[in-house]
Short mmCIF file of C-alpha atoms in Angstrom, two decimals:
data_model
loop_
_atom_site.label_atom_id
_atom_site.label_comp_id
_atom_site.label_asym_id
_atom_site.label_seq_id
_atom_site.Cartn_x
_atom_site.Cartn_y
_atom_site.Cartn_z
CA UNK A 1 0.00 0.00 0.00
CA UNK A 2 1.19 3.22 -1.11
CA UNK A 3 2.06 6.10 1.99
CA UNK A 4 -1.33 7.82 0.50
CA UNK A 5 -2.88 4.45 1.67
CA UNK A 6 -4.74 3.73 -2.09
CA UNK A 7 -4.60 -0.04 -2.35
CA UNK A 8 -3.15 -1.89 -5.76
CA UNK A 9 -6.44 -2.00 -7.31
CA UNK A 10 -6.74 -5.25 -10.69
CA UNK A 11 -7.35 -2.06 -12.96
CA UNK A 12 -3.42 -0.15 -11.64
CA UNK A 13 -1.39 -3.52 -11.68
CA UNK A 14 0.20 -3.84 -14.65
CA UNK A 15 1.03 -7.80 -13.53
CA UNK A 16 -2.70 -8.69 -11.81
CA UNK A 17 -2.44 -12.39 -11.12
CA UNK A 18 -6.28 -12.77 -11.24
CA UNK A 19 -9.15 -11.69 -13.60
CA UNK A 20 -12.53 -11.21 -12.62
CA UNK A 21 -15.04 -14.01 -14.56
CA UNK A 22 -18.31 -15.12 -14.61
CA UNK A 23 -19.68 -18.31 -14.77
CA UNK A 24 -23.38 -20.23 -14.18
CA UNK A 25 -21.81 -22.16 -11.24
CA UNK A 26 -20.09 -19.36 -9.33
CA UNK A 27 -21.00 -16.15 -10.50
CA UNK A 28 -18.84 -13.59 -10.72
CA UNK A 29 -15.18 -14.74 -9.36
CA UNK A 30 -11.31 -14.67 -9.40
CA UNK A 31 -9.39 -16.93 -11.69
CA UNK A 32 -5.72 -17.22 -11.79
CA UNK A 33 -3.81 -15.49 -14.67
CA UNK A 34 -0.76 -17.01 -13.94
CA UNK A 35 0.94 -19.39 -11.98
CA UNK A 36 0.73 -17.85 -8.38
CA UNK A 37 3.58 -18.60 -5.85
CA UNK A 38 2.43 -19.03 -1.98
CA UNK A 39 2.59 -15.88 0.08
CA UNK A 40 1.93 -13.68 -2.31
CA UNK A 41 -0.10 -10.69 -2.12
CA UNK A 42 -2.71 -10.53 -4.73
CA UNK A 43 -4.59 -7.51 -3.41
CA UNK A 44 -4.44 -4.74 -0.97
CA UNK A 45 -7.76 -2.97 -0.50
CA UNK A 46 -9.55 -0.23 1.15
CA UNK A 47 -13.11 -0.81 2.35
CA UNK A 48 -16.30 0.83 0.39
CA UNK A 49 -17.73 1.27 4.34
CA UNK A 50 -16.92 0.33 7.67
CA UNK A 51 -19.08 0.14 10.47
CA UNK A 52 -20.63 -2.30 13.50
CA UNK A 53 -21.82 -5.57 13.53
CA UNK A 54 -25.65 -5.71 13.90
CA UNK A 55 -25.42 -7.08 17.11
CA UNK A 56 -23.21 -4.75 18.45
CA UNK A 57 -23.75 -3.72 22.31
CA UNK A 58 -22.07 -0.12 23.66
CA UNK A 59 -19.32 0.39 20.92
CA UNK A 60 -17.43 3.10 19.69
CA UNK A 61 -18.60 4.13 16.38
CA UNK A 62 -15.66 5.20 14.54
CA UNK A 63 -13.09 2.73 16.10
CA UNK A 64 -15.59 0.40 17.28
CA UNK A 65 -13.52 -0.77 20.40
CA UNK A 66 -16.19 -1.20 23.80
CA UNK A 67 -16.80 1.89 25.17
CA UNK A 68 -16.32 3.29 28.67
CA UNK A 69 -19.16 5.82 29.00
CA UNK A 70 -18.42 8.97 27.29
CA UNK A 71 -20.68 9.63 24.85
CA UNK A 72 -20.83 11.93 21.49
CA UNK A 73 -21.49 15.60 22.53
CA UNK A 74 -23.63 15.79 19.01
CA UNK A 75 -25.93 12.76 18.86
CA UNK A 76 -25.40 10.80 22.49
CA UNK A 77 -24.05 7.50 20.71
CA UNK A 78 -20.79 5.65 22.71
CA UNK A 79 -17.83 6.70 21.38
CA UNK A 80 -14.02 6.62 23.14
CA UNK A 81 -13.62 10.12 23.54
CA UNK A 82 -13.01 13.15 21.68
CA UNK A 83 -10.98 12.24 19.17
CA UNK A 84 -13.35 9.38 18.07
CA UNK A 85 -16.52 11.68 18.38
CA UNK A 86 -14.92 13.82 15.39
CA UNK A 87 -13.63 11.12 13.27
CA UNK A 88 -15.04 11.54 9.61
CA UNK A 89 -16.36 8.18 9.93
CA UNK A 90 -19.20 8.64 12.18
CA UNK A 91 -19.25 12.67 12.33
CA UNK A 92 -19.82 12.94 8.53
CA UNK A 93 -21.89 9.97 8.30
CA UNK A 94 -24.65 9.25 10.64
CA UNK A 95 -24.27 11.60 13.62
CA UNK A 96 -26.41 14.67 12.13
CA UNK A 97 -29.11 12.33 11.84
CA UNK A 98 -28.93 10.33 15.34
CA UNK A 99 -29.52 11.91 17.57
CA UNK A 100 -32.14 11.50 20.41
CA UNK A 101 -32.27 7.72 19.33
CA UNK A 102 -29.48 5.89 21.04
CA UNK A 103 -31.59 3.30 23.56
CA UNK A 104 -28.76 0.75 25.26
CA UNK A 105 -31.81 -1.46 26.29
CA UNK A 106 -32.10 -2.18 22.63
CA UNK A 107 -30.65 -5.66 21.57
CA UNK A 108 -30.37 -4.16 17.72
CA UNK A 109 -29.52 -0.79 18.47
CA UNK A 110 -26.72 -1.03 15.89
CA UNK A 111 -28.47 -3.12 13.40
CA UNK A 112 -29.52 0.30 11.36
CA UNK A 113 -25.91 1.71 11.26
CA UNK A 114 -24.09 -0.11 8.40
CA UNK A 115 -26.81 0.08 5.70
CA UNK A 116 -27.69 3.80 6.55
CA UNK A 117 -23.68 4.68 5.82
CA UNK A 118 -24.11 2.67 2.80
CA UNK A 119 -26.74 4.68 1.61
CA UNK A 120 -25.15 7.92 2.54
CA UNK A 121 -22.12 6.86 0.90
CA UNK A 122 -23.71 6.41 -2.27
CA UNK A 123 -24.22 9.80 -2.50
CA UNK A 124 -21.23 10.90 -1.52
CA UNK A 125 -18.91 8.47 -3.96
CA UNK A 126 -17.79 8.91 -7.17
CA UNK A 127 -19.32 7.58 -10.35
CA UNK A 128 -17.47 4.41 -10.24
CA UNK A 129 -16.97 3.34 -6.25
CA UNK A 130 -20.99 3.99 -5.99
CA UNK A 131 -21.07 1.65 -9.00
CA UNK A 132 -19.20 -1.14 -7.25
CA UNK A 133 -21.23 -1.50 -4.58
CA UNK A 134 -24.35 -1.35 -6.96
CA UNK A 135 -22.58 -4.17 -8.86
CA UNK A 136 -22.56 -6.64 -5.89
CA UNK A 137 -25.00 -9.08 -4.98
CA UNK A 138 -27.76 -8.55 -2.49
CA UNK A 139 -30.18 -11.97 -2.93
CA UNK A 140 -32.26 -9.67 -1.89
CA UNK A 141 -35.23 -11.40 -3.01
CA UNK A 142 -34.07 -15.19 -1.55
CA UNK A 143 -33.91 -12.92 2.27
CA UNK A 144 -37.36 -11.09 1.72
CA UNK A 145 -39.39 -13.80 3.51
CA UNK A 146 -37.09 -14.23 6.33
CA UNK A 147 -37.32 -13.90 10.47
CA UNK A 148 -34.59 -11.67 10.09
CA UNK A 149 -35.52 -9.50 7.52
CA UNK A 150 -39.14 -8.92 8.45
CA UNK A 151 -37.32 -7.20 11.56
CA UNK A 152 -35.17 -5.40 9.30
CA UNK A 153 -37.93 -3.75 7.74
CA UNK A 154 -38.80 -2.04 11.45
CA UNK A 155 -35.26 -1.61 12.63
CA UNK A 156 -33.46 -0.57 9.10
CA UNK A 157 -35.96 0.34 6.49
CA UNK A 158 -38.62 1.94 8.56
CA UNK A 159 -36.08 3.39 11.47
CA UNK A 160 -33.69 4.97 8.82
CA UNK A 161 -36.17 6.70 6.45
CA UNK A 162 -38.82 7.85 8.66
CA UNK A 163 -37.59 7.74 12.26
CA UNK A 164 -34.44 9.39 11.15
CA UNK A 165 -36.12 11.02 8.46
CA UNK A 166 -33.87 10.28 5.25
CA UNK A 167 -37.00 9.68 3.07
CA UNK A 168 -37.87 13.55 4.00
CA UNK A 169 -34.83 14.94 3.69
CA UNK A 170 -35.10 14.45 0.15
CA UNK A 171 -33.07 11.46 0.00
CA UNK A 172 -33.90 8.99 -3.42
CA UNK A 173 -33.95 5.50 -1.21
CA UNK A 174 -36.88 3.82 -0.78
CA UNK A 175 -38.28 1.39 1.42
CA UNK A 176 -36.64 -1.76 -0.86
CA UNK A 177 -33.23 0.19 -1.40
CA UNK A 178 -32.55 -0.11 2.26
CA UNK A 179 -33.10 -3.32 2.30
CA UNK A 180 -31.02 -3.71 -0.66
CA UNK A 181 -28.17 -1.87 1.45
CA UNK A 182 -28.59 -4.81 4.38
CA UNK A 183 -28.61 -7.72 2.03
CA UNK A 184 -25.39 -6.48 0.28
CA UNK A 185 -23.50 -6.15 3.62
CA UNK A 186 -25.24 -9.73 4.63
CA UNK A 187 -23.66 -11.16 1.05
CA UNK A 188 -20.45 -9.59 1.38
CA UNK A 189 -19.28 -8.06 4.00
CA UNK A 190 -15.97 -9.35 6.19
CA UNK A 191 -15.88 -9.75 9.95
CA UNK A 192 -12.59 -7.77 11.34
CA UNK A 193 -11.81 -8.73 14.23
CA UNK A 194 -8.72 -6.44 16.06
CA UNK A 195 -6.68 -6.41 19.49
CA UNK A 196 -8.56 -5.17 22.33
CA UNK A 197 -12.06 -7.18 21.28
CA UNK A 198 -13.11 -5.13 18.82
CA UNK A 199 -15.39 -6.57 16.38
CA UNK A 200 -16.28 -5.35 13.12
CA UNK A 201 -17.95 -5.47 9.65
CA UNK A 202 -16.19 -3.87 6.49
CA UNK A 203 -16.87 -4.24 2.91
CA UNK A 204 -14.57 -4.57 -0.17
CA UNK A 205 -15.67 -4.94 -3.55
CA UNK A 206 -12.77 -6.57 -5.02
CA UNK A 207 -12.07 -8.77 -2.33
CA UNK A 208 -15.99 -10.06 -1.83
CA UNK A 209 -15.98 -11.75 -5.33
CA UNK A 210 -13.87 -14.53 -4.77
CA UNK A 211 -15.91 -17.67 -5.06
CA UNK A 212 -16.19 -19.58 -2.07
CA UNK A 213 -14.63 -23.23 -1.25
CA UNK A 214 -14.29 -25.14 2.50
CA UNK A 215 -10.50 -25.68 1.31
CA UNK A 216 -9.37 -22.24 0.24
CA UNK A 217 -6.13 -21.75 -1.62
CA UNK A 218 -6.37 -17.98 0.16
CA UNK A 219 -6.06 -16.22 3.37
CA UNK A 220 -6.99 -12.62 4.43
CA UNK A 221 -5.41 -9.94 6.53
CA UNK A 222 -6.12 -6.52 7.69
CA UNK A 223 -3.96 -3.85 7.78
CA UNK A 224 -3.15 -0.60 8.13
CA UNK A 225 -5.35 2.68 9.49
CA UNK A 226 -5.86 1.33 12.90
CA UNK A 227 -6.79 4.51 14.85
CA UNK A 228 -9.63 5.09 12.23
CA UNK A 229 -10.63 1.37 12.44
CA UNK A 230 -10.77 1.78 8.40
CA UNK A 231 -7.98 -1.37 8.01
CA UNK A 232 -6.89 -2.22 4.27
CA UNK A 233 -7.88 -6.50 3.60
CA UNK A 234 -4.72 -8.02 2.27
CA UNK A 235 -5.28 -10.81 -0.23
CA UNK A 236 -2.49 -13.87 -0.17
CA UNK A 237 -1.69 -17.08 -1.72
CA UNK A 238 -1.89 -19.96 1.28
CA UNK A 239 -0.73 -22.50 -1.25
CA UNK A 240 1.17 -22.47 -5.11
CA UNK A 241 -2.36 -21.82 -7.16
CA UNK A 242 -1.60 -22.78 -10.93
CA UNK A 243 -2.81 -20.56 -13.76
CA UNK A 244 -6.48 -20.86 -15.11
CA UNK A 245 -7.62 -21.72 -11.09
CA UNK A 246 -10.22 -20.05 -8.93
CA UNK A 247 -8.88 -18.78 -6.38
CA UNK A 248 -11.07 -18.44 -3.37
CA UNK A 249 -11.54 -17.93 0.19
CA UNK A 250 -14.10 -19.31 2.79
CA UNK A 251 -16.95 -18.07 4.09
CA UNK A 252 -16.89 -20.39 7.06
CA UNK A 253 -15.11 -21.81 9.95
CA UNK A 254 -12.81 -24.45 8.91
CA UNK A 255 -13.62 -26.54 11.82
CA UNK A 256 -17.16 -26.92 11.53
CA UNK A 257 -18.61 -29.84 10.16
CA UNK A 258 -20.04 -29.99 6.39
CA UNK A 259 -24.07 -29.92 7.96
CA UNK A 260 -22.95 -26.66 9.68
CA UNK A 261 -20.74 -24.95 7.36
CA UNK A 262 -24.04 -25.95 4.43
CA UNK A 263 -26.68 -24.44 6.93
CA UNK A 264 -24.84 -20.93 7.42
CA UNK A 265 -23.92 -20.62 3.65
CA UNK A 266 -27.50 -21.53 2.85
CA UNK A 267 -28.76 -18.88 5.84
CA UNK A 268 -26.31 -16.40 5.38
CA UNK A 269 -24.71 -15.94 1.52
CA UNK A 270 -27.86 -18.13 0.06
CA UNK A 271 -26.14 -20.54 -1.71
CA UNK A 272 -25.54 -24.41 -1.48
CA UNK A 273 -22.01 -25.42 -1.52
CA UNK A 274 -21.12 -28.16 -4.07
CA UNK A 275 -16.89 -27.82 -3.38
CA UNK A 276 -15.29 -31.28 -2.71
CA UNK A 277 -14.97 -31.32 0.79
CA UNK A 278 -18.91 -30.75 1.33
CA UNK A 279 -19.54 -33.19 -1.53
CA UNK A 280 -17.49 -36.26 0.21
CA UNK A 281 -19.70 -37.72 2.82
CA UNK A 282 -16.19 -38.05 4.71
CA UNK A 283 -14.95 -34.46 4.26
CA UNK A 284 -11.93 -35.69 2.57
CA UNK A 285 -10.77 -38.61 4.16
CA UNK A 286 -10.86 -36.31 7.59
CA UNK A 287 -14.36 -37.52 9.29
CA UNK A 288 -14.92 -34.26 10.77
CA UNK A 289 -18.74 -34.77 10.38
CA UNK A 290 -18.86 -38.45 10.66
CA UNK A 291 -20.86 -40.04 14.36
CA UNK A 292 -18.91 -43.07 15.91
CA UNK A 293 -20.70 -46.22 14.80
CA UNK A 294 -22.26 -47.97 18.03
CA UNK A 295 -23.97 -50.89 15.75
CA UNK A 296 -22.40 -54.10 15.19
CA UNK A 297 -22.87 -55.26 11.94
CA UNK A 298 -24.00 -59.13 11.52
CA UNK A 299 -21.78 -60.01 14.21
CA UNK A 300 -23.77 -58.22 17.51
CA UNK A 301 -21.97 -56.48 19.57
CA UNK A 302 -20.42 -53.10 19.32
CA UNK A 303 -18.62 -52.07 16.08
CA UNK A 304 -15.08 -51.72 16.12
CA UNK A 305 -13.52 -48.21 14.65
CA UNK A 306 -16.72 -47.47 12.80
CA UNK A 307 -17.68 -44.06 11.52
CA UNK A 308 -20.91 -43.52 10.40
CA UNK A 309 -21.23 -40.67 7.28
CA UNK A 310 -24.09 -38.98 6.28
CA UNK A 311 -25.42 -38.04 3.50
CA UNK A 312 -29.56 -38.93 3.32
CA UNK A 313 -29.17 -41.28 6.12
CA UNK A 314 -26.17 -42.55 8.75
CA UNK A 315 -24.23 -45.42 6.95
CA UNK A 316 -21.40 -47.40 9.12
CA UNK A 317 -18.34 -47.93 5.72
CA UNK A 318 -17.47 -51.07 8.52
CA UNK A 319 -20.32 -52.66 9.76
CA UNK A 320 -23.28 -51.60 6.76
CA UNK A 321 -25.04 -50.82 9.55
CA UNK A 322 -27.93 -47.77 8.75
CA UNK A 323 -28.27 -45.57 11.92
CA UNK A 324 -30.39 -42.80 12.85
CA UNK A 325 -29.33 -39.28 12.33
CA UNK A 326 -27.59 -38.69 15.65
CA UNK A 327 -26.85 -35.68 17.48
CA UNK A 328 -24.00 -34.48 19.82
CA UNK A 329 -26.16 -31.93 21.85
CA UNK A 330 -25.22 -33.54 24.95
CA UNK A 331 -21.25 -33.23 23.75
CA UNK A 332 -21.84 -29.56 22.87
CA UNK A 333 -23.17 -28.88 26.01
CA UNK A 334 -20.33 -30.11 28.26
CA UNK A 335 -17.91 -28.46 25.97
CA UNK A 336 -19.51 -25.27 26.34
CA UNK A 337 -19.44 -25.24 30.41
CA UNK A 338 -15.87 -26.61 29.71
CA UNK A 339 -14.86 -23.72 27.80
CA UNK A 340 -16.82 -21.46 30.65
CA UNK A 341 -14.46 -22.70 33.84
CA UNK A 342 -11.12 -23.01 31.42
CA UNK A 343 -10.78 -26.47 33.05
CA UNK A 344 -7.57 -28.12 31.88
CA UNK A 345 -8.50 -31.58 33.65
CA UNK A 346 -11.88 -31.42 32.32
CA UNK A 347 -11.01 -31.11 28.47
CA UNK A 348 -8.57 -33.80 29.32
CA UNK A 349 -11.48 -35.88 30.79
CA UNK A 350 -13.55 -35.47 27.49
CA UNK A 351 -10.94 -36.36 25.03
CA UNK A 352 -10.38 -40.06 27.48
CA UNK A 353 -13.92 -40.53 27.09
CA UNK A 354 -13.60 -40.04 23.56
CA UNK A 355 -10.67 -42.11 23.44
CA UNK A 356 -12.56 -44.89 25.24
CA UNK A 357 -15.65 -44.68 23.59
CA UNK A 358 -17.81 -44.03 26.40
CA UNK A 359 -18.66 -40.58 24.67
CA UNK A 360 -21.11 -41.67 21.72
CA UNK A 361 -21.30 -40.29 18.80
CA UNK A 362 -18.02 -38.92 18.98
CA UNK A 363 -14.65 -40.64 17.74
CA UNK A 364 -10.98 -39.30 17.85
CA UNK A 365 -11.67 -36.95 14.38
CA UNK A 366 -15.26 -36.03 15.08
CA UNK A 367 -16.03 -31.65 15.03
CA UNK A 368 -16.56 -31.28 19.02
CA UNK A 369 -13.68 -33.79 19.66
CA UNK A 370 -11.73 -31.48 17.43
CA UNK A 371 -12.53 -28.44 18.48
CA UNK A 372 -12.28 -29.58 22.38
CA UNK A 373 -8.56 -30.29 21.14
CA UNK A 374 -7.52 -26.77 20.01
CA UNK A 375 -9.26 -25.15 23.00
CA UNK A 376 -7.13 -27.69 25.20
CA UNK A 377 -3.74 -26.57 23.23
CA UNK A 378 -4.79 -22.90 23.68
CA UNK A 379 -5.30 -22.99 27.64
CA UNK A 380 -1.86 -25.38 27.60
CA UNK A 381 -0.21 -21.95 25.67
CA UNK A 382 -1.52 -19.97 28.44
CA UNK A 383 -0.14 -21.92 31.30
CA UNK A 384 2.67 -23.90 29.19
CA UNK A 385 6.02 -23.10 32.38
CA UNK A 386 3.19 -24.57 34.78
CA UNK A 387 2.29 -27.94 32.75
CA UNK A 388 3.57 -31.72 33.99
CA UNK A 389 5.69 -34.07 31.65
CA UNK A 390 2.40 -35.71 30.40
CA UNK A 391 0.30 -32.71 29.92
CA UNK A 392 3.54 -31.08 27.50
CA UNK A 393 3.77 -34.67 25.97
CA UNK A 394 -0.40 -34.59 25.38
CA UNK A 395 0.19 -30.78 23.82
CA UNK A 396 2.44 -32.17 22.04
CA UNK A 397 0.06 -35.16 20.21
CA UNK A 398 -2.65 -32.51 19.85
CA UNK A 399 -0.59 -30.07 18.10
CA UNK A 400 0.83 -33.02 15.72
CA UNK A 401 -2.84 -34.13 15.24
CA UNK A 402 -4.47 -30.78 14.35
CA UNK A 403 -1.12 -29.91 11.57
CA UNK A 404 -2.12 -33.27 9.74
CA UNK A 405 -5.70 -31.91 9.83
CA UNK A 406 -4.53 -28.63 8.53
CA UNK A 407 -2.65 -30.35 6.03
CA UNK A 408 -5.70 -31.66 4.30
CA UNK A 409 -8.25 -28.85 5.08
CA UNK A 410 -5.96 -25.46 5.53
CA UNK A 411 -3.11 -26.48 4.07
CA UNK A 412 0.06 -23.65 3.51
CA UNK A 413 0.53 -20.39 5.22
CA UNK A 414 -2.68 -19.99 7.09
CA UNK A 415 -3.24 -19.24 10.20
CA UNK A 416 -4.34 -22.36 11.60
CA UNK A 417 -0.76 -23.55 10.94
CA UNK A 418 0.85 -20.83 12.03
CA UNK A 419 -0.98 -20.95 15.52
CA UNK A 420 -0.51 -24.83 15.96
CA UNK A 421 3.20 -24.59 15.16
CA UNK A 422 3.36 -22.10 17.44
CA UNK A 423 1.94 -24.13 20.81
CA UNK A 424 3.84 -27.15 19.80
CA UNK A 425 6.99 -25.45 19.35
CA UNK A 426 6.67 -24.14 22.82
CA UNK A 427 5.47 -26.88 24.06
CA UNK A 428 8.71 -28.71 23.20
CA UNK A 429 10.62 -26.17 24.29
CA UNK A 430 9.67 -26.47 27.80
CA UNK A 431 9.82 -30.35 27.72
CA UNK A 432 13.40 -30.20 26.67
CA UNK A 433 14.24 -28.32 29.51
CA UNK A 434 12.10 -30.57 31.72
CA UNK A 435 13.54 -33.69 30.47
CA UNK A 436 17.33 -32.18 29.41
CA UNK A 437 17.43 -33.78 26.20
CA UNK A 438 19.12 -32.31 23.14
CA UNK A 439 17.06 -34.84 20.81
CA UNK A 440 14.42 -32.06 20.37
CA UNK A 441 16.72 -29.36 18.67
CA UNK A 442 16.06 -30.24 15.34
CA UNK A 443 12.36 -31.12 15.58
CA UNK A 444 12.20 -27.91 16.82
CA UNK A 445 14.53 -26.38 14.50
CA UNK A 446 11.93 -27.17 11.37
CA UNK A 447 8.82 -26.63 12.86
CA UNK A 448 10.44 -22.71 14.01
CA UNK A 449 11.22 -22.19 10.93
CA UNK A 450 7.65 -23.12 9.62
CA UNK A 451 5.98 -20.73 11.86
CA UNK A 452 8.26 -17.74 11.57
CA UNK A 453 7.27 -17.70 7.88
CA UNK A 454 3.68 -17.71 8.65
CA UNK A 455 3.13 -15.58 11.39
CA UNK A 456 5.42 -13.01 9.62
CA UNK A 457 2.33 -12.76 7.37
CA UNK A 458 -0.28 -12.11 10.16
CA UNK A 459 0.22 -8.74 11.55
CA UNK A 460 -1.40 -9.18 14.70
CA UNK A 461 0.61 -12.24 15.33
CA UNK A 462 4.24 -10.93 14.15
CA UNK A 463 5.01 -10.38 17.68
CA UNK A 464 4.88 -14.11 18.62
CA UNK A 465 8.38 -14.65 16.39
CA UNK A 466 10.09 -12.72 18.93
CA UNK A 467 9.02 -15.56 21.61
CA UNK A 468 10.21 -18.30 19.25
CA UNK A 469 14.13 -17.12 18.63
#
């Protein structure tokens, strides 16, 4: 990014690796040009609009970080302090018009914020940014009909142009155009998330068409502008991505499980995913979504190492046997008061369960058992000088586990990797000096040099190389 902070737009670069195409399966998207080498930056861009997510509670709205009290001497709204209370993002965009209406017993009082800048905006870009954001998909008419957005017509639509009186004001949107604003942000917005818990929504034209997959060959960063909370999205290559390939990001958490990751798209960006991870009933070989088998085939008994997929129904590939569709709600629930108390011992309980198959329908791969083993490597980071011999050698196996899970599903310089290599290199660390062996040096040679290339590409996690040399 250039010191006037203008981003390296596809129209500047004389060398763009990617060109904008359209097709009937994924819409407009990003296609390689050329061969693309990994950690590469394919784009640096500024956002169309910033603002709060839409169930924001008490923040700032210019830097968006939780607020303390103080409160805009204009319009009453929470922002940090003076400084934030005449930043151009909220004190030329919605403060004039706010006033009188902030109501902190409101569970949406944010909800309206976003769209109405997005309509301001469009009046105060040029020709061609306020064509861009026309350009990008609302599925407006797939969200009509929804919980969400009948409440969007009282707390957007009808708060923004009467309430707040844009429609008198002379202002061309209509009833349907705000809308429009809400479903473009719900299509294609990013969450930002930045130190000290903020929380955010920004939107970047370039950046939202790249097609979606569940094993991206890109990551995203944000950077720059932090005081203004108006942070640049950095575009780069996770993996090599040949010439004539999409290139693409995800919309959803890598960890969840294909049923999940199918019902947010489907909620959320209104489309079904066909990629190949959601379209193998074992999410590529990993079993992520898979329920342990507790049939026993023709034999009786209970099956041994079974993993039941589903597709229409639950199908044991060991015993044959067909199984109703089974649910981990119980699971779920114990991880979540797990994840309440930060309870070491009690993770480490689950995952013996697991191991002994006492917790049906979980196995050793399944989504909660997975997830239950990141959370337990992230409180062993937190209190890694204070672990025992078994608890660094267990940090170790989950760390090893969770790479050759990254391997398949976030593969490259992602941040997944980067964060994994990071506990288990520290983890080692301290075992070497608890066990004053030198056989360690190398393993942890490689895997230091792994992360320091990775986390040198995630700015809020640069510091951490510092800790491993």
């Amino acid at each position: 990014m250039s010191s006037s902070g203008s981003a390296k737009t596809a129209e500047d670069a004389a060398d763009t690796p990617y060109a904008v195409v359209e097709s009937t399966e994924l819409g407009r998207h990003w296609v390689a040009t050329r061969d693309i080498a990994a950690g590469e930056v394919l784009l640096e861009e500024r956002p169309l609009v910033v603002g709060p997510k839409a169930g924001a509670q008490s923040v700032c709205l210019a830097c968006y970080a939780p607020t303390t009290g103080y409160k805009c001497s204009t319009c009453g709204w929470p922002v940090c302090g003076p400084q934030c209370e005449a930043a151009p993002a909220h004190r030329d965009a919605e403060c004039p018009l706010i006033g009188g209406h902030y109501d902190s017993r409101r569970s949406a009082a944010y909800c309206f914020v976003m769209p109405l800048r997005c309509m301001l905006l469009l009046h105060q870009l040029d020709g061609c940014r306020a064509a861009e954001f026309r350009s990008l998909q609302s599925h407006l008419d797939d969200r009509l009909d929804t919980p969400l957005y009948h409440a969007y017509a009282v707390n957007v639509a009808a708060f923004v142009l009467d309430r707040l009186g844009l429609r008198s004001a002379g202002h061309s949107h209509d009833h349907r155009s705000a809308l429009e604003a809400a479903a473009v942000l719900d299509t294609n917005a990013f969450e930002v998330r930045r130190p000290g818990g903020r929380k955010f929504r920004a939107l970047y034209a370039r950046a939202s068409m790249m097609a979606h997959c569940c094993t991206p060959n890109t990551k995203h960063v944000f950077v720059g502008d932090e005081a203004e909370g108006q942070p640049a999205i950095r575009v780069v290559a996770a993996v090599p991505i040949a010439r004539g390939c999409p290139v693409t990001a995800t919309y959803t958490q890598t960890l969840w499980c294909t049923r999940d990751r199918r019902r947010h798209l489907s909620a959320a960006k209104c489309f079904e995913c066909v990629c190949a991870r959601c379209s193998d009933p074992t999410e590529l070989g990993t079993h992520l979504g898979s329920a342990a088998c507790a049939g026993g085939g023709d034999g009786g008994g209970k099956c041994s190492g079974g993993r039941a997929t589903a597709v229409s129904q639950w199908l044991c590939a060991t015993c044959g046997r067909l199984a109703t569709d089974v649910e981990a709600a119980g699971a779920l629930q114990v991880v979540g008061a797990l994840s309440k108390t930060r309870d070491c011992a009690g993770f480490e309980r689950f995952l013996e369960r697991v191991r002994d198959g006492t917790m049906l329908p979980l196995h050793n791969d399944h989504h909660v058992t997975v997830s239950v083993k990141y959370a337990l490597a992230q409180l062993y980071a937190d209190r890694i000088s204070d672990l025992s011999e078994k608890q660094l050698e267990n940090n170790t196996d989950i760390c090893k586990q969770l790479l050759r899970l990254a391997d398949v599903l976030e593969p490259g310089i992602t941040r997944f990797r980067g964060i994994l290599l990071y506990y288990l290199v520290c983890g080692l660390k301290q075992l070497m000096q608890m066990k004053h062996r030198r056989c360690y040096d190398k393993m942890i040679k490689n895997y230091t040099e792994e992360a320091v290339v990775i986390l040198k590409t995630e700015p809020d996690l640069v510091h951490l190389v510092e800790q491993l040399q």
